PDB file of N, CA and C in Angstrom:
ATOM      1  N   MET A  25     -41.485 -74.435  84.781  1.00  0.00           N
ATOM      2  CA  MET A  25     -42.083 -73.535  83.823  1.00  0.00           C
ATOM      3  C   MET A  25     -43.171 -72.705  84.489  1.00  0.00           C
ATOM      4  N   ARG A  26     -43.456 -71.588  83.885  1.00  0.00           N
ATOM      5  CA  ARG A  26     -44.486 -70.701  84.404  1.00  0.00           C
ATOM      6  C   ARG A  26     -45.869 -71.205  84.013  1.00  0.00           C
ATOM      7  N   GLN A  27     -46.877 -70.641  84.653  1.00  0.00           N
ATOM      8  CA  GLN A  27     -48.254 -70.999  84.339  1.00  0.00           C
ATOM      9  C   GLN A  27     -48.584 -70.585  82.909  1.00  0.00           C
ATOM     10  N   VAL A  28     -49.253 -71.447  82.184  1.00  0.00           N
ATOM     11  CA  VAL A  28     -49.578 -71.195  80.783  1.00  0.00           C
ATOM     12  C   VAL A  28     -50.954 -70.562  80.685  1.00  0.00           C
ATOM     13  N   GLY A  29     -51.048 -69.460  79.941  1.00  0.00           N
ATOM     14  CA  GLY A  29     -52.329 -68.818  79.726  1.00  0.00           C
ATOM     15  C   GLY A  29     -53.044 -69.398  78.521  1.00  0.00           C
ATOM     16  N   HIS A  30     -52.298 -69.739  77.489  1.00  0.00           N
ATOM     17  CA  HIS A  30     -52.882 -70.249  76.247  1.00  0.00           C
ATOM     18  C   HIS A  30     -51.852 -71.144  75.574  1.00  0.00           C
ATOM     19  N   GLU A  31     -52.340 -72.193  74.932  1.00  0.00           N
ATOM     20  CA  GLU A  31     -51.443 -73.139  74.262  1.00  0.00           C
ATOM     21  C   GLU A  31     -52.098 -73.611  72.983  1.00  0.00           C
ATOM     22  N   GLU A  32     -51.313 -73.683  71.919  1.00  0.00           N
ATOM     23  CA  GLU A  32     -51.810 -74.242  70.660  1.00  0.00           C
ATOM     24  C   GLU A  32     -50.655 -74.872  69.893  1.00  0.00           C
ATOM     25  N   SER A  33     -50.992 -75.886  69.119  1.00  0.00           N
ATOM     26  CA  SER A  33     -49.981 -76.601  68.336  1.00  0.00           C
ATOM     27  C   SER A  33     -50.212 -76.367  66.859  1.00  0.00           C
ATOM     28  N   ARG A  34     -49.119 -76.435  66.112  1.00  0.00           N
ATOM     29  CA  ARG A  34     -49.217 -76.282  64.658  1.00  0.00           C
ATOM     30  C   ARG A  34     -48.035 -76.964  63.986  1.00  0.00           C
ATOM     31  N   LYS A  35     -48.291 -77.419  62.762  1.00  0.00           N
ATOM     32  CA  LYS A  35     -47.265 -78.077  61.964  1.00  0.00           C
ATOM     33  C   LYS A  35     -46.604 -77.032  61.069  1.00  0.00           C
ATOM     34  N   ILE A  36     -45.287 -77.081  60.971  1.00  0.00           N
ATOM     35  CA  ILE A  36     -44.542 -76.123  60.162  1.00  0.00           C
ATOM     36  C   ILE A  36     -44.755 -76.440  58.685  1.00  0.00           C
ATOM     37  N   SER A  37     -45.245 -75.448  57.970  1.00  0.00           N
ATOM     38  CA  SER A  37     -45.584 -75.589  56.549  1.00  0.00           C
ATOM     39  C   SER A  37     -44.435 -75.159  55.645  1.00  0.00           C
ATOM     40  N   TYR A  38     -44.527 -75.572  54.401  1.00  0.00           N
ATOM     41  CA  TYR A  38     -43.495 -75.279  53.409  1.00  0.00           C
ATOM     42  C   TYR A  38     -43.257 -73.777  53.256  1.00  0.00           C
ATOM     43  N   PHE A  39     -44.338 -72.977  53.271  1.00  0.00           N
ATOM     44  CA  PHE A  39     -44.186 -71.536  53.066  1.00  0.00           C
ATOM     45  C   PHE A  39     -43.540 -70.828  54.257  1.00  0.00           C
ATOM     46  N   GLN A  40     -43.319 -71.534  55.368  1.00  0.00           N
ATOM     47  CA  GLN A  40     -42.719 -70.938  56.562  1.00  0.00           C
ATOM     48  C   GLN A  40     -41.220 -71.193  56.681  1.00  0.00           C
ATOM     49  N   VAL A  41     -40.646 -71.905  55.711  1.00  0.00           N
ATOM     50  CA  VAL A  41     -39.249 -72.314  55.843  1.00  0.00           C
ATOM     51  C   VAL A  41     -38.366 -71.694  54.763  1.00  0.00           C
ATOM     52  N   ASP A  42     -37.057 -71.746  55.027  1.00  0.00           N
ATOM     53  CA  ASP A  42     -36.068 -71.243  54.069  1.00  0.00           C
ATOM     54  C   ASP A  42     -35.525 -72.399  53.229  1.00  0.00           C
ATOM     55  N   VAL A  43     -34.460 -72.139  52.476  1.00  0.00           N
ATOM     56  CA  VAL A  43     -33.883 -73.170  51.601  1.00  0.00           C
ATOM     57  C   VAL A  43     -33.321 -74.353  52.377  1.00  0.00           C
ATOM     58  N   ASN A  44     -33.037 -74.161  53.659  1.00  0.00           N
ATOM     59  CA  ASN A  44     -32.541 -75.245  54.502  1.00  0.00           C
ATOM     60  C   ASN A  44     -33.669 -75.992  55.208  1.00  0.00           C
ATOM     61  N   ARG A  45     -34.898 -75.650  54.859  1.00  0.00           N
ATOM     62  CA  ARG A  45     -36.111 -76.248  55.444  1.00  0.00           C
ATOM     63  C   ARG A  45     -36.256 -75.941  56.929  1.00  0.00           C
ATOM     64  N   LEU A  46     -35.689 -74.802  57.353  1.00  0.00           N
ATOM     65  CA  LEU A  46     -35.837 -74.322  58.730  1.00  0.00           C
ATOM     66  C   LEU A  46     -36.791 -73.139  58.739  1.00  0.00           C
ATOM     67  N   MET A  47     -37.594 -73.046  59.772  1.00  0.00           N
ATOM     68  CA  MET A  47     -38.549 -71.957  59.909  1.00  0.00           C
ATOM     69  C   MET A  47     -37.815 -70.620  59.876  1.00  0.00           C
ATOM     70  N   THR A  48     -38.361 -69.662  59.147  1.00  0.00           N
ATOM     71  CA  THR A  48     -37.750 -68.339  59.088  1.00  0.00           C
ATOM     72  C   THR A  48     -38.119 -67.538  60.336  1.00  0.00           C
ATOM     73  N   PRO A  49     -37.294 -66.573  60.711  1.00  0.00           N
ATOM     74  CA  PRO A  49     -37.656 -65.705  61.845  1.00  0.00           C
ATOM     75  C   PRO A  49     -39.007 -65.011  61.646  1.00  0.00           C
ATOM     76  N   ALA A  50     -39.275 -64.550  60.431  1.00  0.00           N
ATOM     77  CA  ALA A  50     -40.556 -63.881  60.156  1.00  0.00           C
ATOM     78  C   ALA A  50     -41.736 -64.821  60.406  1.00  0.00           C
ATOM     79  N   ALA A  51     -41.600 -66.081  60.019  1.00  0.00           N
ATOM     80  CA  ALA A  51     -42.667 -67.059  60.241  1.00  0.00           C
ATOM     81  C   ALA A  51     -42.834 -67.348  61.732  1.00  0.00           C
ATOM     82  N   LEU A  52     -41.730 -67.407  62.466  1.00  0.00           N
ATOM     83  CA  LEU A  52     -41.805 -67.617  63.914  1.00  0.00           C
ATOM     84  C   LEU A  52     -42.536 -66.456  64.578  1.00  0.00           C
ATOM     85  N   PHE A  53     -42.158 -65.211  64.235  1.00  0.00           N
ATOM     86  CA  PHE A  53     -42.837 -64.040  64.794  1.00  0.00           C
ATOM     87  C   PHE A  53     -44.329 -64.081  64.476  1.00  0.00           C
ATOM     88  N   SER A  54     -44.663 -64.474  63.262  1.00  0.00           N
ATOM     89  CA  SER A  54     -46.065 -64.552  62.854  1.00  0.00           C
ATOM     90  C   SER A  54     -46.832 -65.573  63.692  1.00  0.00           C
ATOM     91  N   ASP A  55     -46.238 -66.732  63.919  1.00  0.00           N
ATOM     92  CA  ASP A  55     -46.890 -67.761  64.745  1.00  0.00           C
ATOM     93  C   ASP A  55     -47.058 -67.301  66.187  1.00  0.00           C
ATOM     94  N   LEU A  56     -46.050 -66.617  66.725  1.00  0.00           N
ATOM     95  CA  LEU A  56     -46.149 -66.111  68.092  1.00  0.00           C
ATOM     96  C   LEU A  56     -47.259 -65.068  68.198  1.00  0.00           C
ATOM     97  N   GLN A  57     -47.317 -64.172  67.221  1.00  0.00           N
ATOM     98  CA  GLN A  57     -48.351 -63.142  67.241  1.00  0.00           C
ATOM     99  C   GLN A  57     -49.740 -63.755  67.074  1.00  0.00           C
ATOM    100  N   GLU A  58     -49.865 -64.768  66.235  1.00  0.00           N
ATOM    101  CA  GLU A  58     -51.156 -65.449  66.049  1.00  0.00           C
ATOM    102  C   GLU A  58     -51.619 -66.086  67.355  1.00  0.00           C
ATOM    103  N   ALA A  59     -50.706 -66.710  68.083  1.00  0.00           N
ATOM    104  CA  ALA A  59     -51.054 -67.307  69.380  1.00  0.00           C
ATOM    105  C   ALA A  59     -51.505 -66.226  70.362  1.00  0.00           C
ATOM    106  N   ALA A  60     -50.824 -65.074  70.352  1.00  0.00           N
ATOM    107  CA  ALA A  60     -51.208 -63.969  71.234  1.00  0.00           C
ATOM    108  C   ALA A  60     -52.603 -63.461  70.892  1.00  0.00           C
ATOM    109  N   ILE A  61     -52.901 -63.338  69.605  1.00  0.00           N
ATOM    110  CA  ILE A  61     -54.226 -62.895  69.160  1.00  0.00           C
ATOM    111  C   ILE A  61     -55.282 -63.903  69.598  1.00  0.00           C
ATOM    112  N   ASN A  62     -55.006 -65.183  69.418  1.00  0.00           N
ATOM    113  CA  ASN A  62     -55.969 -66.215  69.820  1.00  0.00           C
ATOM    114  C   ASN A  62     -56.209 -66.194  71.322  1.00  0.00           C
ATOM    115  N   HIS A  63     -55.162 -65.941  72.104  1.00  0.00           N
ATOM    116  CA  HIS A  63     -55.304 -65.837  73.553  1.00  0.00           C
ATOM    117  C   HIS A  63     -56.171 -64.635  73.905  1.00  0.00           C
ATOM    118  N   SER A  64     -55.907 -63.511  73.273  1.00  0.00           N
ATOM    119  CA  SER A  64     -56.696 -62.298  73.492  1.00  0.00           C
ATOM    120  C   SER A  64     -58.170 -62.532  73.148  1.00  0.00           C
ATOM    121  N   ASP A  65     -58.418 -63.178  72.004  1.00  0.00           N
ATOM    122  CA  ASP A  65     -59.795 -63.513  71.604  1.00  0.00           C
ATOM    123  C   ASP A  65     -60.473 -64.381  72.660  1.00  0.00           C
ATOM    124  N   PHE A  66     -59.767 -65.403  73.134  1.00  0.00           N
ATOM    125  CA  PHE A  66     -60.300 -66.322  74.133  1.00  0.00           C
ATOM    126  C   PHE A  66     -60.690 -65.583  75.413  1.00  0.00           C
ATOM    127  N   LEU A  67     -59.916 -64.565  75.769  1.00  0.00           N
ATOM    128  CA  LEU A  67     -60.187 -63.791  76.982  1.00  0.00           C
ATOM    129  C   LEU A  67     -61.299 -62.748  76.791  1.00  0.00           C
ATOM    130  N   GLY A  68     -61.821 -62.654  75.558  1.00  0.00           N
ATOM    131  CA  GLY A  68     -62.914 -61.716  75.299  1.00  0.00           C
ATOM    132  C   GLY A  68     -62.482 -60.408  74.679  1.00  0.00           C
ATOM    133  N   TYR A  69     -61.201 -60.277  74.378  1.00  0.00           N
ATOM    134  CA  TYR A  69     -60.688 -59.044  73.775  1.00  0.00           C
ATOM    135  C   TYR A  69     -60.467 -59.251  72.278  1.00  0.00           C
ATOM    136  N   SER A  70     -61.555 -59.579  71.586  1.00  0.00           N
ATOM    137  CA  SER A  70     -61.490 -59.841  70.147  1.00  0.00           C
ATOM    138  C   SER A  70     -61.305 -58.534  69.381  1.00  0.00           C
ATOM    139  N   VAL A  71     -61.032 -58.638  68.088  1.00  0.00           N
ATOM    140  CA  VAL A  71     -60.904 -57.452  67.244  1.00  0.00           C
ATOM    141  C   VAL A  71     -62.195 -56.638  67.280  1.00  0.00           C
ATOM    142  N   GLU A  72     -63.329 -57.321  67.271  1.00  0.00           N
ATOM    143  CA  GLU A  72     -64.610 -56.629  67.327  1.00  0.00           C
ATOM    144  C   GLU A  72     -64.748 -55.831  68.623  1.00  0.00           C
ATOM    145  N   TYR A  73     -64.386 -56.453  69.743  1.00  0.00           N
ATOM    146  CA  TYR A  73     -64.471 -55.775  71.038  1.00  0.00           C
ATOM    147  C   TYR A  73     -63.542 -54.562  71.073  1.00  0.00           C
ATOM    148  N   LEU A  74     -62.300 -54.757  70.628  1.00  0.00           N
ATOM    149  CA  LEU A  74     -61.332 -53.674  70.656  1.00  0.00           C
ATOM    150  C   LEU A  74     -61.744 -52.526  69.731  1.00  0.00           C
ATOM    151  N   THR A  75     -62.314 -52.861  68.575  1.00  0.00           N
ATOM    152  CA  THR A  75     -62.798 -51.843  67.642  1.00  0.00           C
ATOM    153  C   THR A  75     -63.931 -51.046  68.270  1.00  0.00           C
ATOM    154  N   GLU A  76     -64.851 -51.748  68.902  1.00  0.00           N
ATOM    155  CA  GLU A  76     -65.976 -51.088  69.573  1.00  0.00           C
ATOM    156  C   GLU A  76     -65.488 -50.117  70.648  1.00  0.00           C
ATOM    157  N   LYS A  77     -64.444 -50.490  71.352  1.00  0.00           N
ATOM    158  CA  LYS A  77     -63.879 -49.648  72.420  1.00  0.00           C
ATOM    159  C   LYS A  77     -62.858 -48.643  71.881  1.00  0.00           C
ATOM    160  N   GLN A  78     -62.633 -48.654  70.564  1.00  0.00           N
ATOM    161  CA  GLN A  78     -61.654 -47.789  69.902  1.00  0.00           C
ATOM    162  C   GLN A  78     -60.280 -47.905  70.556  1.00  0.00           C
ATOM    163  N   THR A  79     -59.861 -49.140  70.711  1.00  0.00           N
ATOM    164  CA  THR A  79     -58.562 -49.416  71.314  1.00  0.00           C
ATOM    165  C   THR A  79     -57.927 -50.607  70.595  1.00  0.00           C
ATOM    166  N   GLY A  80     -56.760 -50.992  70.993  1.00  0.00           N
ATOM    167  CA  GLY A  80     -56.085 -52.132  70.383  1.00  0.00           C
ATOM    168  C   GLY A  80     -54.783 -52.396  71.106  1.00  0.00           C
ATOM    169  N   TRP A  81     -54.001 -53.295  70.560  1.00  0.00           N
ATOM    170  CA  TRP A  81     -52.697 -53.584  71.130  1.00  0.00           C
ATOM    171  C   TRP A  81     -51.699 -53.734  69.987  1.00  0.00           C
ATOM    172  N   ALA A  82     -50.450 -53.517  70.298  1.00  0.00           N
ATOM    173  CA  ALA A  82     -49.385 -53.599  69.299  1.00  0.00           C
ATOM    174  C   ALA A  82     -48.116 -54.114  69.958  1.00  0.00           C
ATOM    175  N   VAL A  83     -47.335 -54.827  69.197  1.00  0.00           N
ATOM    176  CA  VAL A  83     -46.021 -55.286  69.664  1.00  0.00           C
ATOM    177  C   VAL A  83     -45.043 -54.135  69.453  1.00  0.00           C
ATOM    178  N   ILE A  84     -44.341 -53.759  70.511  1.00  0.00           N
ATOM    179  CA  ILE A  84     -43.377 -52.665  70.375  1.00  0.00           C
ATOM    180  C   ILE A  84     -41.935 -53.123  70.560  1.00  0.00           C
ATOM    181  N   ASN A  85     -41.760 -54.357  71.019  1.00  0.00           N
ATOM    182  CA  ASN A  85     -40.407 -54.839  71.262  1.00  0.00           C
ATOM    183  C   ASN A  85     -40.428 -56.364  71.353  1.00  0.00           C
ATOM    184  N   TRP A  86     -39.398 -57.003  70.859  1.00  0.00           N
ATOM    185  CA  TRP A  86     -39.237 -58.451  70.968  1.00  0.00           C
ATOM    186  C   TRP A  86     -37.896 -58.740  71.648  1.00  0.00           C
ATOM    187  N   HIS A  87     -37.887 -59.758  72.468  1.00  0.00           N
ATOM    188  CA  HIS A  87     -36.635 -60.303  73.012  1.00  0.00           C
ATOM    189  C   HIS A  87     -36.770 -61.816  72.912  1.00  0.00           C
ATOM    190  N   LEU A  88     -36.013 -62.427  72.020  1.00  0.00           N
ATOM    191  CA  LEU A  88     -36.097 -63.865  71.809  1.00  0.00           C
ATOM    192  C   LEU A  88     -34.775 -64.540  72.113  1.00  0.00           C
ATOM    193  N   GLU A  89     -34.878 -65.730  72.679  1.00  0.00           N
ATOM    194  CA  GLU A  89     -33.731 -66.606  72.838  1.00  0.00           C
ATOM    195  C   GLU A  89     -34.075 -67.879  72.072  1.00  0.00           C
ATOM    196  N   VAL A  90     -33.301 -68.162  71.037  1.00  0.00           N
ATOM    197  CA  VAL A  90     -33.591 -69.296  70.160  1.00  0.00           C
ATOM    198  C   VAL A  90     -32.427 -70.273  70.207  1.00  0.00           C
ATOM    199  N   ASP A  91     -32.733 -71.523  70.573  1.00  0.00           N
ATOM    200  CA  ASP A  91     -31.716 -72.572  70.547  1.00  0.00           C
ATOM    201  C   ASP A  91     -31.614 -73.190  69.160  1.00  0.00           C
ATOM    202  N   ARG A  92     -32.773 -73.372  68.537  1.00  0.00           N
ATOM    203  CA  ARG A  92     -32.811 -73.891  67.165  1.00  0.00           C
ATOM    204  C   ARG A  92     -34.155 -73.528  66.558  1.00  0.00           C
ATOM    205  N   MET A  93     -34.186 -73.445  65.246  1.00  0.00           N
ATOM    206  CA  MET A  93     -35.444 -73.159  64.550  1.00  0.00           C
ATOM    207  C   MET A  93     -36.132 -74.483  64.203  1.00  0.00           C
ATOM    208  N   PRO A  94     -37.461 -74.513  64.262  1.00  0.00           N
ATOM    209  CA  PRO A  94     -38.199 -75.721  63.880  1.00  0.00           C
ATOM    210  C   PRO A  94     -37.989 -76.052  62.399  1.00  0.00           C
ATOM    211  N   LYS A  95     -38.164 -77.337  62.085  1.00  0.00           N
ATOM    212  CA  LYS A  95     -37.968 -77.824  60.724  1.00  0.00           C
ATOM    213  C   LYS A  95     -39.296 -78.045  60.005  1.00  0.00           C
ATOM    214  N   LEU A  96     -39.238 -78.072  58.691  1.00  0.00           N
ATOM    215  CA  LEU A  96     -40.392 -78.368  57.860  1.00  0.00           C
ATOM    216  C   LEU A  96     -41.055 -79.656  58.326  1.00  0.00           C
ATOM    217  N   GLY A  97     -42.362 -79.626  58.532  1.00  0.00           N
ATOM    218  CA  GLY A  97     -43.118 -80.800  58.934  1.00  0.00           C
ATOM    219  C   GLY A  97     -43.156 -81.047  60.429  1.00  0.00           C
ATOM    220  N   GLU A  98     -42.315 -80.370  61.184  1.00  0.00           N
ATOM    221  CA  GLU A  98     -42.291 -80.533  62.640  1.00  0.00           C
ATOM    222  C   GLU A  98     -43.525 -79.865  63.248  1.00  0.00           C
ATOM    223  N   THR A  99     -44.060 -80.471  64.292  1.00  0.00           N
ATOM    224  CA  THR A  99     -45.169 -79.874  65.023  1.00  0.00           C
ATOM    225  C   THR A  99     -44.618 -79.195  66.263  1.00  0.00           C
ATOM    226  N   ILE A 100     -44.964 -77.908  66.409  1.00  0.00           N
ATOM    227  CA  ILE A 100     -44.535 -77.147  67.585  1.00  0.00           C
ATOM    228  C   ILE A 100     -45.760 -76.789  68.414  1.00  0.00           C
ATOM    229  N   THR A 101     -45.524 -76.545  69.690  1.00  0.00           N
ATOM    230  CA  THR A 101     -46.565 -76.066  70.591  1.00  0.00           C
ATOM    231  C   THR A 101     -46.137 -74.705  71.098  1.00  0.00           C
ATOM    232  N   VAL A 102     -46.994 -73.709  70.893  1.00  0.00           N
ATOM    233  CA  VAL A 102     -46.724 -72.351  71.362  1.00  0.00           C
ATOM    234  C   VAL A 102     -47.538 -72.126  72.626  1.00  0.00           C
ATOM    235  N   GLN A 103     -46.845 -71.736  73.686  1.00  0.00           N
ATOM    236  CA  GLN A 103     -47.490 -71.370  74.949  1.00  0.00           C
ATOM    237  C   GLN A 103     -47.294 -69.869  75.135  1.00  0.00           C
ATOM    238  N   THR A 104     -48.330 -69.172  75.586  1.00  0.00           N
ATOM    239  CA  THR A 104     -48.214 -67.736  75.799  1.00  0.00           C
ATOM    240  C   THR A 104     -49.024 -67.296  77.008  1.00  0.00           C
ATOM    241  N   TRP A 105     -48.545 -66.264  77.680  1.00  0.00           N
ATOM    242  CA  TRP A 105     -49.231 -65.684  78.832  1.00  0.00           C
ATOM    243  C   TRP A 105     -48.723 -64.258  79.007  1.00  0.00           C
ATOM    244  N   CYS A 106     -49.438 -63.477  79.791  1.00  0.00           N
ATOM    245  CA  CYS A 106     -49.032 -62.093  80.072  1.00  0.00           C
ATOM    246  C   CYS A 106     -48.477 -61.983  81.483  1.00  0.00           C
ATOM    247  N   GLU A 107     -47.467 -61.163  81.606  1.00  0.00           N
ATOM    248  CA  GLU A 107     -46.875 -60.836  82.899  1.00  0.00           C
ATOM    249  C   GLU A 107     -46.777 -59.327  83.020  1.00  0.00           C
ATOM    250  N   LYS A 108     -46.694 -58.858  84.236  1.00  0.00           N
ATOM    251  CA  LYS A 108     -46.436 -57.453  84.525  1.00  0.00           C
ATOM    252  C   LYS A 108     -47.356 -56.499  83.759  1.00  0.00           C
ATOM    253  N   CYS A 109     -48.661 -56.702  83.881  1.00  0.00           N
ATOM    254  CA  CYS A 109     -49.607 -55.770  83.273  1.00  0.00           C
ATOM    255  C   CYS A 109     -49.627 -54.485  84.087  1.00  0.00           C
ATOM    256  N   ARG A 110     -49.340 -53.385  83.415  1.00  0.00           N
ATOM    257  CA  ARG A 110     -49.341 -52.071  84.071  1.00  0.00           C
ATOM    258  C   ARG A 110     -50.002 -51.075  83.142  1.00  0.00           C
ATOM    259  N   ARG A 111     -51.056 -50.505  83.576  1.00  0.00           N
ATOM    260  CA  ARG A 111     -51.776 -49.457  82.860  1.00  0.00           C
ATOM    261  C   ARG A 111     -51.856 -49.724  81.362  1.00  0.00           C
ATOM    262  N   MET A 112     -50.960 -49.160  80.596  1.00  0.00           N
ATOM    263  CA  MET A 112     -51.025 -49.266  79.139  1.00  0.00           C
ATOM    264  C   MET A 112     -50.014 -50.253  78.559  1.00  0.00           C
ATOM    265  N   GLN A 113     -49.338 -51.023  79.409  1.00  0.00           N
ATOM    266  CA  GLN A 113     -48.336 -51.953  78.913  1.00  0.00           C
ATOM    267  C   GLN A 113     -48.455 -53.305  79.607  1.00  0.00           C
ATOM    268  N   ALA A 114     -48.086 -54.327  78.861  1.00  0.00           N
ATOM    269  CA  ALA A 114     -48.002 -55.670  79.421  1.00  0.00           C
ATOM    270  C   ALA A 114     -46.822 -56.377  78.758  1.00  0.00           C
ATOM    271  N   ILE A 115     -46.261 -57.299  79.475  1.00  0.00           N
ATOM    272  CA  ILE A 115     -45.206 -58.138  78.909  1.00  0.00           C
ATOM    273  C   ILE A 115     -45.833 -59.478  78.577  1.00  0.00           C
ATOM    274  N   ARG A 116     -45.757 -59.854  77.300  1.00  0.00           N
ATOM    275  CA  ARG A 116     -46.283 -61.150  76.862  1.00  0.00           C
ATOM    276  C   ARG A 116     -45.117 -62.102  76.724  1.00  0.00           C
ATOM    277  N   CYS A 117     -45.255 -63.262  77.319  1.00  0.00           N
ATOM    278  CA  CYS A 117     -44.203 -64.281  77.301  1.00  0.00           C
ATOM    279  C   CYS A 117     -44.626 -65.457  76.427  1.00  0.00           C
ATOM    280  N   PHE A 118     -43.642 -66.154  75.907  1.00  0.00           N
ATOM    281  CA  PHE A 118     -43.883 -67.316  75.047  1.00  0.00           C
ATOM    282  C   PHE A 118     -42.898 -68.417  75.390  1.00  0.00           C
ATOM    283  N   HIS A 119     -43.331 -69.633  75.214  1.00  0.00           N
ATOM    284  CA  HIS A 119     -42.457 -70.801  75.128  1.00  0.00           C
ATOM    285  C   HIS A 119     -42.850 -71.513  73.845  1.00  0.00           C
ATOM    286  N   VAL A 120     -41.873 -72.042  73.133  1.00  0.00           N
ATOM    287  CA  VAL A 120     -42.137 -72.881  71.965  1.00  0.00           C
ATOM    288  C   VAL A 120     -41.525 -74.241  72.276  1.00  0.00           C
ATOM    289  N   LEU A 121     -42.372 -75.269  72.230  1.00  0.00           N
ATOM    290  CA  LEU A 121     -41.946 -76.630  72.531  1.00  0.00           C
ATOM    291  C   LEU A 121     -41.921 -77.460  71.252  1.00  0.00           C
ATOM    292  N   ASP A 122     -40.957 -78.376  71.159  1.00  0.00           N
ATOM    293  CA  ASP A 122     -40.920 -79.273  70.005  1.00  0.00           C
ATOM    294  C   ASP A 122     -41.810 -80.489  70.266  1.00  0.00           C
ATOM    295  N   GLU A 123     -41.759 -81.457  69.360  1.00  0.00           N
ATOM    296  CA  GLU A 123     -42.629 -82.636  69.466  1.00  0.00           C
ATOM    297  C   GLU A 123     -42.337 -83.478  70.700  1.00  0.00           C
ATOM    298  N   LYS A 124     -41.124 -83.350  71.230  1.00  0.00           N
ATOM    299  CA  LYS A 124     -40.763 -84.082  72.450  1.00  0.00           C
ATOM    300  C   LYS A 124     -41.012 -83.240  73.708  1.00  0.00           C
ATOM    301  N   LYS A 125     -41.706 -82.106  73.526  1.00  0.00           N
ATOM    302  CA  LYS A 125     -42.034 -81.155  74.596  1.00  0.00           C
ATOM    303  C   LYS A 125     -40.795 -80.491  75.172  1.00  0.00           C
ATOM    304  N   LYS A 126     -39.707 -80.442  74.390  1.00  0.00           N
ATOM    305  CA  LYS A 126     -38.484 -79.764  74.805  1.00  0.00           C
ATOM    306  C   LYS A 126     -38.578 -78.290  74.420  1.00  0.00           C
ATOM    307  N   LEU A 127     -38.209 -77.411  75.354  1.00  0.00           N
ATOM    308  CA  LEU A 127     -38.244 -75.971  75.125  1.00  0.00           C
ATOM    309  C   LEU A 127     -37.268 -75.573  74.042  1.00  0.00           C
TER     310      LEU A 127
END
């Protein structure tokens, strides 16, 4: 695995799942984006800092490979880091691990 820039764990809540008790894609995207925001905050690029500098960041593209969606009550660990930072663009990478630390 690649070097991890930021890692956080969370339990899948009822409001994040569908009728089959599997996490919805929208909830997964939300968790990934939250981890990215927390990583940015940790590095000193908080919303306050970005506002002061009149700048920000936005997701413009997603590429996901999903083997299975997490289940209701399952605890996942989201790992995130940046690769290939160039001028105005960066590639943010993620790994999502299950309770057994399986990717």
